[in-house]
PDB file of C-alpha atoms in Angstrom:
ATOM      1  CA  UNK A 591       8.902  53.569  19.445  1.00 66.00           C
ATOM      2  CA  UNK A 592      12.063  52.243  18.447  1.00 88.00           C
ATOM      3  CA  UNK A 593      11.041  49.834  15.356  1.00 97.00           C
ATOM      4  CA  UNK A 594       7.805  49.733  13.135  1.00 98.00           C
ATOM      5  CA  UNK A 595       5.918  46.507  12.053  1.00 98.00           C
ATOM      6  CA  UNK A 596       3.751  46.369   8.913  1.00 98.00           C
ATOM      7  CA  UNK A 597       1.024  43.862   9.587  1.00 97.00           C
ATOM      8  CA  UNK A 598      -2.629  43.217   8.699  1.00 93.00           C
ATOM      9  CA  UNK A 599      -3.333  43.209  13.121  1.00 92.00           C
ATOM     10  CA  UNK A 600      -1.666  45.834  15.440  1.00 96.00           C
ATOM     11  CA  UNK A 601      -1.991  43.601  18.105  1.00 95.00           C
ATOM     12  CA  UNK A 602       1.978  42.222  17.006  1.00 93.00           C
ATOM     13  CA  UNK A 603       3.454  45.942  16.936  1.00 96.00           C
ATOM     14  CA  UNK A 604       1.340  46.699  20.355  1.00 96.00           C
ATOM     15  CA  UNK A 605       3.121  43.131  21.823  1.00 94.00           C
ATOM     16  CA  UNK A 606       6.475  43.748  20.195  1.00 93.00           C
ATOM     17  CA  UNK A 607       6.324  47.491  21.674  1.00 95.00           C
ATOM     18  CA  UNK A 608       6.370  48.840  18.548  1.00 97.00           C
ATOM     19  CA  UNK A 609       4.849  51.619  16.189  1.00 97.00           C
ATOM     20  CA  UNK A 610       1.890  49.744  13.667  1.00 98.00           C
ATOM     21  CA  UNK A 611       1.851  50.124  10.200  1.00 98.00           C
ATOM     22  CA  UNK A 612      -1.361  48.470   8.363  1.00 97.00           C
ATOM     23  CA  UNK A 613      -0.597  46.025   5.255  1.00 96.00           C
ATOM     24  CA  UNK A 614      -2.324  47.720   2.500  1.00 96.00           C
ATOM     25  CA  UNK A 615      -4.463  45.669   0.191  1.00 96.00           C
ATOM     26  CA  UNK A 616      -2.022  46.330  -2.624  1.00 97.00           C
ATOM     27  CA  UNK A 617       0.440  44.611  -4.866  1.00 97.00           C
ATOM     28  CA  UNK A 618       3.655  43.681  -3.680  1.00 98.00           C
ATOM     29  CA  UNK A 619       5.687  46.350  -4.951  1.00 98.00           C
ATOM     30  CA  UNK A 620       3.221  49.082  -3.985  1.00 98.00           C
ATOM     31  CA  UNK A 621       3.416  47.694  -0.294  1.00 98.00           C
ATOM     32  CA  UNK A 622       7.373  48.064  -0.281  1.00 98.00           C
ATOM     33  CA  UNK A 623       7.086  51.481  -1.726  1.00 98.00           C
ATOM     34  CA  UNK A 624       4.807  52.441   1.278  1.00 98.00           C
ATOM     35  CA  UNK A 625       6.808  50.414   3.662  1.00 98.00           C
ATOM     36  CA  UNK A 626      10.187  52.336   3.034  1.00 98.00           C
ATOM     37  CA  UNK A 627       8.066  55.405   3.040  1.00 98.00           C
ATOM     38  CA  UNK A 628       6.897  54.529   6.423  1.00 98.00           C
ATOM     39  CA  UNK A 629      10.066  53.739   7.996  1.00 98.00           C
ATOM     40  CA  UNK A 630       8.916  49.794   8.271  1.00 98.00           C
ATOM     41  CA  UNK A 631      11.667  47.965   9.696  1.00 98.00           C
ATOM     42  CA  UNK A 632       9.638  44.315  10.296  1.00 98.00           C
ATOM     43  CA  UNK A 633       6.941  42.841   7.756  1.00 98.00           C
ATOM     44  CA  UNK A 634       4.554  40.178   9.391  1.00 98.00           C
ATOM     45  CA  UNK A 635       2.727  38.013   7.701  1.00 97.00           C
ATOM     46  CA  UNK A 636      -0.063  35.490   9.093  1.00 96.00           C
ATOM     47  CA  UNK A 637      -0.590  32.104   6.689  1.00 96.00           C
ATOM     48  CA  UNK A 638      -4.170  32.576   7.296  1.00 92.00           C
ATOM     49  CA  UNK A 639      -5.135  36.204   6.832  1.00 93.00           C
ATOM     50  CA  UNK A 640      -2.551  36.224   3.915  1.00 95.00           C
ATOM     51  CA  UNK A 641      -4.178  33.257   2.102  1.00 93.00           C
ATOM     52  CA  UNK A 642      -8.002  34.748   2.941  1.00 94.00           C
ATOM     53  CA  UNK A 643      -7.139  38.598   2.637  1.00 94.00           C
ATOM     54  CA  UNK A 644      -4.011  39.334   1.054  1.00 95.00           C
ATOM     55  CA  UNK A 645      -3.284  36.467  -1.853  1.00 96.00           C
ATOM     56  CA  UNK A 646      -0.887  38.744  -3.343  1.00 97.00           C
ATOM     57  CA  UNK A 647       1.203  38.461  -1.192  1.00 97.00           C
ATOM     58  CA  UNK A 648       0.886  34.276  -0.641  1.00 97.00           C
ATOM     59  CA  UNK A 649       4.436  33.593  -2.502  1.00 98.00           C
ATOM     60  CA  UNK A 650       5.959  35.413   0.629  1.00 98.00           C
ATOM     61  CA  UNK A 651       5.307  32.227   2.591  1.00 97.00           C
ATOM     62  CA  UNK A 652       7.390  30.496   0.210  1.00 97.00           C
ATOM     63  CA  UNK A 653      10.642  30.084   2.830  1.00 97.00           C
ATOM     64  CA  UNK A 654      13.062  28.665   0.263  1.00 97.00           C
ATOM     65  CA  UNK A 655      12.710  31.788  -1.558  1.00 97.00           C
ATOM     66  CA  UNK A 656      12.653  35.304   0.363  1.00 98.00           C
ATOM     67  CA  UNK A 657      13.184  38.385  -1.929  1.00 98.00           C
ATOM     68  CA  UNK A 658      16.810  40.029  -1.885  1.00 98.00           C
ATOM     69  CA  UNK A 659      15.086  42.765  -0.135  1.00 98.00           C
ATOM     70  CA  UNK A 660      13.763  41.091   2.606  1.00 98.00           C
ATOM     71  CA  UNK A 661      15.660  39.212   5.754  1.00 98.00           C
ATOM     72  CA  UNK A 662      12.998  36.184   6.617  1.00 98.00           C
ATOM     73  CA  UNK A 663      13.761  35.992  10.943  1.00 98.00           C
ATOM     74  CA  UNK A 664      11.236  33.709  12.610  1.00 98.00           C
ATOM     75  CA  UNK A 665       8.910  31.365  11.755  1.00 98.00           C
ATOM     76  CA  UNK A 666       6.416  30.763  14.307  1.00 97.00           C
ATOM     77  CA  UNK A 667       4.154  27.125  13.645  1.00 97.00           C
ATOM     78  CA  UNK A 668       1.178  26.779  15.413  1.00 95.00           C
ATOM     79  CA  UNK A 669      -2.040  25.075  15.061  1.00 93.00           C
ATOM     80  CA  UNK A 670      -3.487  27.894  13.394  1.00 89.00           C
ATOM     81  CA  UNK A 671      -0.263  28.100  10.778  1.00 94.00           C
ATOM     82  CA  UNK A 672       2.321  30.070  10.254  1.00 97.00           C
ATOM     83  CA  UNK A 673       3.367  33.881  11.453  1.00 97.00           C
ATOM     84  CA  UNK A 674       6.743  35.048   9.550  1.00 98.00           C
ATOM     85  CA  UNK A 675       8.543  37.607  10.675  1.00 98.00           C
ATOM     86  CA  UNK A 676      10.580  39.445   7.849  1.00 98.00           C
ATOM     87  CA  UNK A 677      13.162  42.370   8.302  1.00 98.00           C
ATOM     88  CA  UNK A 678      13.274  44.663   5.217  1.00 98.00           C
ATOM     89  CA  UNK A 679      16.304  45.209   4.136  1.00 96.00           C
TER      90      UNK A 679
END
């Protein structure tokens, strides 16, 4: 694999053709930590799943304001909400 997503689902790393990394239930800064750690190079976040199974990470969805250490890419709307692609810097 040439890139590795963290998401909640591996079915956007198995799409994308890349290696899946599982979004830990854990605070934000203990995510990056295991991110780096696990060579993450994309972070995806669904509006729903993050609202019902990850609040913590909710203020990601924010798009006017993206942490210096993360690149926000896409933003894909559909009827079910949003899916944001992030690169980590």
């Amino acid at each position: 694999f040439r890139s590795v997503v963290l998401s909640r689902s591996p079915a956007i790393a198995f799409y994308a053709g890349s290696r899946w990394e599982p979004t830990p239930n854990a605070e934000y800064g203990q995510i990056l930590t295991y991110a780096r750690a696990s060579g993450v190079h994309y972070i995806v976040l669904d509006e729903g799943e993050t609202h019902d199974l990850r609040p913590q990470l909710a203020f990601l969805l924010d798009e006017s304001t993206v942490p210096p250490e993360l690149e926000l890419l896409h933003v894909h709307r559909s009827v079910r909400g949003r899916l944001l692609v992030f690169r980590l810097i």
